[in-house]
Amino acid sequence: MNAVAPLDGLTVLEVSSFVAAPLGGMTLAQLGADVIRIDPVGGGADLGRWPLAPSGTSLYWTGLNQGKRSVTLNFRDAEGRRLLGDLLAASGPGGGIVLTNAGQPWLAHPALARIRPDLIHLQIQGHRDGRAAVDYTVNAATGFPLITGPESLEGPVNHVLPAWDVACGLYAAVGLLAAERRRQRTGAGSAITLALADVALAVAGDLGFLAEAQIIGTDRPRIGNHLYGGLARDFRTAGGERVMVVVLTRRHFADLAAATGLASPFAELERLLAADFGEEGDRYRHREVITALLEPWFAGRTVAEVERDLAGTSVLWSRYRRFTDLVADGTLAANPLLSHITQPGVGSLLAPGSPLAMDGTTGPRPAPVLGADTAAVLAGLLGLSAADIGALAQRGIIGDS
Amino acid sequence: MNAVAPLDGLTVLEVSSFVAAPLGGMTLAQLGADVIRIDPVGGGADLGRWPLAPSGTSLYWTGLNQGKRSVTLNFRDAEGRRLLGDLLAASGPGGGIVLTNAGQPWLAHPALARIRPDLIHLQIQGHRDGRAAVDYTVNAATGFPLITGPESLEGPVNHVLPAWDVACGLYAAVGLLAAERRRQRTGAGSAITLALADVALAVAGDLGFLAEAQIIGTDRPRIGNHLYGGLARDFRTAGGERVMVVVLTRRHFADLAAATGLASPFAELERLLAADFGEEGDRYRHREVITALLEPWFAGRTVAEVERDLAGTSVLWSRYRRFTDLVADGTLAANPLLSHITQPGVGSLLAPGSPLAMDGTTGPRPAPVLGADTAAVLAGLLGLSAADIGALAQRGIIGDS
């Protein structure tokens, strides 16, 4: 066991809102970094983002800011802005790190590098050229909504998961750690920009979508819940519930054929079509007839019966669940990823920690109340007295703790 | 300018397939790490994954393995397996790092830590308890497909982007960098497990979906292309093309109302409904009537006219595009994220580098041909002679280079 948290000694100042930058900071906080989210007095534009607890506390904000400390400064006042620079200067050898999606010049790299020459500064923005964009406009611009959803559909299907924001936040965590590694070796800081639109384009490229458009020159068709180039689809079961079934290898297919008693019909069909369903391409080409043959098997069984009959096989499958099912069926309670926390304004709930299971990390910790750590951070990093801090609060330079 | 790549000196042995682990390794390679993907002779299960170039080369495999070196070993032979251990032992102070989604015991942490006590080992797996799962089963199990897509739909809508695989790969990169930071400070290695199912649950928790299910106790409705808790939706334009429009703040809404000439009707409507459309909650509650009022404005304009009329406002919007549009309209060529590479088996294409724009990184580099670096890596790390390497290849212990 390592007693030391992986990111022990790292201090990050985060001036952020919405998903990407807060998730990036939280990812580091979950591994032991001291992440101080600094907001304008009264909070950022994301403070009241839905869903809300009955108290009005945002479940979104509290979800994305767990384990951080919260400081509020008056960004409209030069003295408030200067305090951020003072915190940066005082943040120690593992500090001098700023993560932000705010666009103000006083928060940009050139201004802050004057305070801390070894600054590591990561700027999240919409487009590389500085134009604004958010997950939902980036997603529209990138090609996925027009190939998502039922074949019969004509318009786009937006995602509910802001996948680009999530990827962007994780890339931000990677970028800060990579830059800090270099700084430890060379002493040099880094100015990093990370555009949400570039995250989407990069991932689309990594997965072959951009190569396909360039090399093959056609658009992938909309294929409903099928998996492109493979055999995977949802099936309705006897109870009306759906299951997702995924066949990636020859063995998966052989196991599925055997478990469903369809080995002979599939073999006949392979002869008829001069196909080999052990090959991924042939499974994909003939996906409609293969899944049509499978449908009655699933339609005649409840999920429990599917589970029984596929047990011990290599077939990959899952019941479709709702978020409330995850609560009701005990999935959340049974998974050590989640632990009970008491979140101010929300109450007791099961919250996830980092999915990176490694020693030296703790379970989930609540998000701070906005501004709750202002006094402690100013005292701890800047050595300000309670009287100094009280005076700053009274003058409106900092928020009340 | 820093001449040194952020991850200069880091060496990662990757035994991987499909998306998550390869993307994790590639993310590190893009920042300067020497990432050696080690496959069984003949390649892994993902080598022929669609889409394919006309030559049969996988655009998926080449997309996810850019900038790595490729070594093939005979995993069925004890000598082939021992060579992997030898490479691990010889990989230097920035080495001793293994990233894998393979499940064989000889590749697991306990076996490899005997070779390299300071081993950093990251194991990607389906579930935390070791059960298999893939992106598409995890997605079904997590709640998103049943709230994605048109309101009228009854069944699930699967995603086309394997978002959990992408997030998992990026978490893997974070985990390896965090562990390497700790090793530099304490000398201790790390055994890290990262379950795809945990990635999905963690992100669902971070975004408030799990808190909502626990605290509010109801499932979020399926709301088509609307944005939950906000005002955002697609609109059809005069040419039949669609645009996505996103309003996140009071200013966005005021700008949209002014640009569309609907400020007065919206003000009347606010009085009628006793609502304040400057407030996100009220915009969401009245999303249907607000968007119904906006529809004719978009329907009466081409995309070019929308662009003209929204220029200079804060309104966030984008045209929906297909991947082929990104090629045809010059988006790919214009973005410095992408550069031309010559990919063996594919030809010349525009490929993305890392979206992390920071000095010391290079543009995109091609993926290796399977096994092409076997001889060079065995010579370079193990000091084997050409004769030794030739003999190993002849005996089938390693692949041909």
PDB file of C-alpha atoms in Angstrom, chain B residues 95-192:
ATOM      1  CA  GLY B  95       9.614   2.699 -18.218  1.00  0.00           C
ATOM      2  CA  GLY B  96       8.264  -0.154 -16.159  1.00  0.00           C
ATOM      3  CA  ILE B  97       4.796   0.901 -17.265  1.00  0.00           C
ATOM      4  CA  VAL B  98       2.191  -1.488 -18.645  1.00  0.00           C
ATOM      5  CA  LEU B  99      -1.206  -0.542 -20.027  1.00  0.00           C
ATOM      6  CA  THR B 100      -3.462  -3.417 -20.931  1.00  0.00           C
ATOM      7  CA  ASN B 101      -7.010  -4.583 -21.383  1.00  0.00           C
ATOM      8  CA  ALA B 102      -5.919  -8.209 -21.800  1.00  0.00           C
ATOM      9  CA  GLY B 103      -6.908 -10.593 -19.057  1.00  0.00           C
ATOM     10  CA  GLN B 104      -4.165 -13.233 -19.059  1.00  0.00           C
ATOM     11  CA  PRO B 105      -2.571 -13.892 -15.661  1.00  0.00           C
ATOM     12  CA  TRP B 106       0.961 -13.622 -17.033  1.00  0.00           C
ATOM     13  CA  LEU B 107       0.162 -10.015 -18.033  1.00  0.00           C
ATOM     14  CA  ALA B 108      -1.383  -9.116 -14.683  1.00  0.00           C
ATOM     15  CA  HIS B 109       0.255  -6.983 -12.023  1.00  0.00           C
ATOM     16  CA  PRO B 110       1.419  -9.758  -9.666  1.00  0.00           C
ATOM     17  CA  ALA B 111       3.337 -11.585 -12.400  1.00  0.00           C
ATOM     18  CA  LEU B 112       4.941  -8.503 -13.927  1.00  0.00           C
ATOM     19  CA  ALA B 113       5.768  -6.827 -10.596  1.00  0.00           C
ATOM     20  CA  ARG B 114       8.150  -9.716  -9.924  1.00  0.00           C
ATOM     21  CA  ILE B 115      10.152  -8.543 -12.915  1.00  0.00           C
ATOM     22  CA  ARG B 116       9.937  -4.865 -12.144  1.00  0.00           C
ATOM     23  CA  PRO B 117       9.118  -4.072  -8.504  1.00  0.00           C
ATOM     24  CA  ASP B 118       8.440  -0.415  -9.311  1.00  0.00           C
ATOM     25  CA  LEU B 119       5.902  -1.482 -11.949  1.00  0.00           C
ATOM     26  CA  ILE B 120       3.066   0.838 -12.854  1.00  0.00           C
ATOM     27  CA  HIS B 121       0.354  -1.415 -14.205  1.00  0.00           C
ATOM     28  CA  LEU B 122      -3.019  -0.248 -15.404  1.00  0.00           C
ATOM     29  CA  GLN B 123      -5.580  -2.929 -16.100  1.00  0.00           C
ATOM     30  CA  ILE B 124      -8.660  -1.945 -18.064  1.00  0.00           C
ATOM     31  CA  GLN B 125     -11.529  -4.365 -17.577  1.00  0.00           C
ATOM     32  CA  GLY B 126     -15.289  -4.503 -18.073  1.00  0.00           C
ATOM     33  CA  HIS B 127     -16.565  -4.559 -14.514  1.00  0.00           C
ATOM     34  CA  ARG B 128     -14.612  -3.981 -11.328  1.00  0.00           C
ATOM     35  CA  ASP B 129     -15.211  -7.609 -10.327  1.00  0.00           C
ATOM     36  CA  GLY B 130     -13.648  -8.833 -13.567  1.00  0.00           C
ATOM     37  CA  ARG B 131     -16.816  -9.653 -15.515  1.00  0.00           C
ATOM     38  CA  ALA B 132     -16.594  -8.754 -19.185  1.00  0.00           C
ATOM     39  CA  ALA B 133     -18.325  -5.703 -20.604  1.00  0.00           C
ATOM     40  CA  VAL B 134     -17.893  -3.480 -23.621  1.00  0.00           C
ATOM     41  CA  ASP B 135     -18.937   0.062 -24.378  1.00  0.00           C
ATOM     42  CA  TYR B 136     -22.287  -0.923 -25.874  1.00  0.00           C
ATOM     43  CA  THR B 137     -23.344  -3.139 -22.968  1.00  0.00           C
ATOM     44  CA  VAL B 138     -22.147  -0.573 -20.455  1.00  0.00           C
ATOM     45  CA  ASN B 139     -24.099   2.124 -22.221  1.00  0.00           C
ATOM     46  CA  ALA B 140     -27.260   0.001 -22.118  1.00  0.00           C
ATOM     47  CA  ALA B 141     -26.738  -0.634 -18.415  1.00  0.00           C
ATOM     48  CA  THR B 142     -26.278   3.002 -17.492  1.00  0.00           C
ATOM     49  CA  GLY B 143     -29.465   4.804 -18.433  1.00  0.00           C
ATOM     50  CA  PHE B 144     -28.601   7.077 -21.346  1.00  0.00           C
ATOM     51  CA  PRO B 145     -30.146   5.128 -24.295  1.00  0.00           C
ATOM     52  CA  LEU B 146     -33.638   5.269 -22.771  1.00  0.00           C
ATOM     53  CA  ILE B 147     -33.587   9.077 -22.537  1.00  0.00           C
ATOM     54  CA  THR B 148     -31.955   9.732 -25.915  1.00  0.00           C
ATOM     55  CA  GLY B 149     -33.816  10.469 -29.119  1.00  0.00           C
ATOM     56  CA  PRO B 150     -37.269  11.666 -30.169  1.00  0.00           C
ATOM     57  CA  GLU B 151     -39.993  11.955 -27.512  1.00  0.00           C
ATOM     58  CA  SER B 152     -42.222   9.633 -29.536  1.00  0.00           C
ATOM     59  CA  LEU B 153     -39.761   6.776 -29.431  1.00  0.00           C
ATOM     60  CA  GLU B 154     -40.265   3.850 -27.108  1.00  0.00           C
ATOM     61  CA  GLY B 155     -37.082   1.778 -27.323  1.00  0.00           C
ATOM     62  CA  PRO B 156     -33.478   2.646 -26.568  1.00  0.00           C
ATOM     63  CA  VAL B 157     -31.220   4.735 -28.800  1.00  0.00           C
ATOM     64  CA  ASN B 158     -27.625   3.518 -28.785  1.00  0.00           C
ATOM     65  CA  HIS B 159     -24.798   5.946 -29.269  1.00  0.00           C
ATOM     66  CA  VAL B 160     -22.532   5.769 -32.319  1.00  0.00           C
ATOM     67  CA  LEU B 161     -19.629   7.395 -30.506  1.00  0.00           C
ATOM     68  CA  PRO B 162     -18.255   4.847 -28.019  1.00  0.00           C
ATOM     69  CA  ALA B 163     -18.118   7.549 -25.390  1.00  0.00           C
ATOM     70  CA  TRP B 164     -17.306   5.239 -22.468  1.00  0.00           C
ATOM     71  CA  ASP B 165     -14.366   3.723 -24.301  1.00  0.00           C
ATOM     72  CA  VAL B 166     -13.092   7.211 -25.078  1.00  0.00           C
ATOM     73  CA  ALA B 167     -13.462   8.383 -21.492  1.00  0.00           C
ATOM     74  CA  CYS B 168     -11.889   5.161 -20.240  1.00  0.00           C
ATOM     75  CA  GLY B 169      -8.840   5.613 -22.463  1.00  0.00           C
ATOM     76  CA  LEU B 170      -8.378   9.167 -21.252  1.00  0.00           C
ATOM     77  CA  TYR B 171      -8.782   8.127 -17.609  1.00  0.00           C
ATOM     78  CA  ALA B 172      -6.100   5.502 -18.261  1.00  0.00           C
ATOM     79  CA  ALA B 173      -3.703   8.206 -19.450  1.00  0.00           C
ATOM     80  CA  VAL B 174      -4.489  10.251 -16.332  1.00  0.00           C
ATOM     81  CA  GLY B 175      -3.936   7.243 -14.083  1.00  0.00           C
ATOM     82  CA  LEU B 176      -0.571   6.353 -15.586  1.00  0.00           C
ATOM     83  CA  LEU B 177       0.691   9.926 -15.346  1.00  0.00           C
ATOM     84  CA  ALA B 178      -0.521  10.275 -11.769  1.00  0.00           C
ATOM     85  CA  ALA B 179       1.160   7.008 -10.810  1.00  0.00           C
ATOM     86  CA  GLU B 180       4.385   7.966 -12.540  1.00  0.00           C
ATOM     87  CA  ARG B 181       4.420  11.253 -10.671  1.00  0.00           C
ATOM     88  CA  ARG B 182       4.126   9.365  -7.406  1.00  0.00           C
ATOM     89  CA  ARG B 183       6.834   6.917  -8.424  1.00  0.00           C
ATOM     90  CA  GLN B 184       9.207   9.779  -9.111  1.00  0.00           C
ATOM     91  CA  ARG B 185       8.582  11.097  -5.623  1.00  0.00           C
ATOM     92  CA  THR B 186       8.419   7.872  -3.621  1.00  0.00           C
ATOM     93  CA  GLY B 187       9.896   5.155  -5.811  1.00  0.00           C
ATOM     94  CA  ALA B 188       6.749   3.080  -5.441  1.00  0.00           C
ATOM     95  CA  GLY B 189       4.858   1.562  -8.342  1.00  0.00           C
ATOM     96  CA  SER B 190       1.093   1.220  -8.655  1.00  0.00           C
ATOM     97  CA  ALA B 191      -1.461  -1.434  -9.474  1.00  0.00           C
ATOM     98  CA  ILE B 192      -4.384   0.387 -11.037  1.00  0.00           C
TER      99      ILE B 192
END
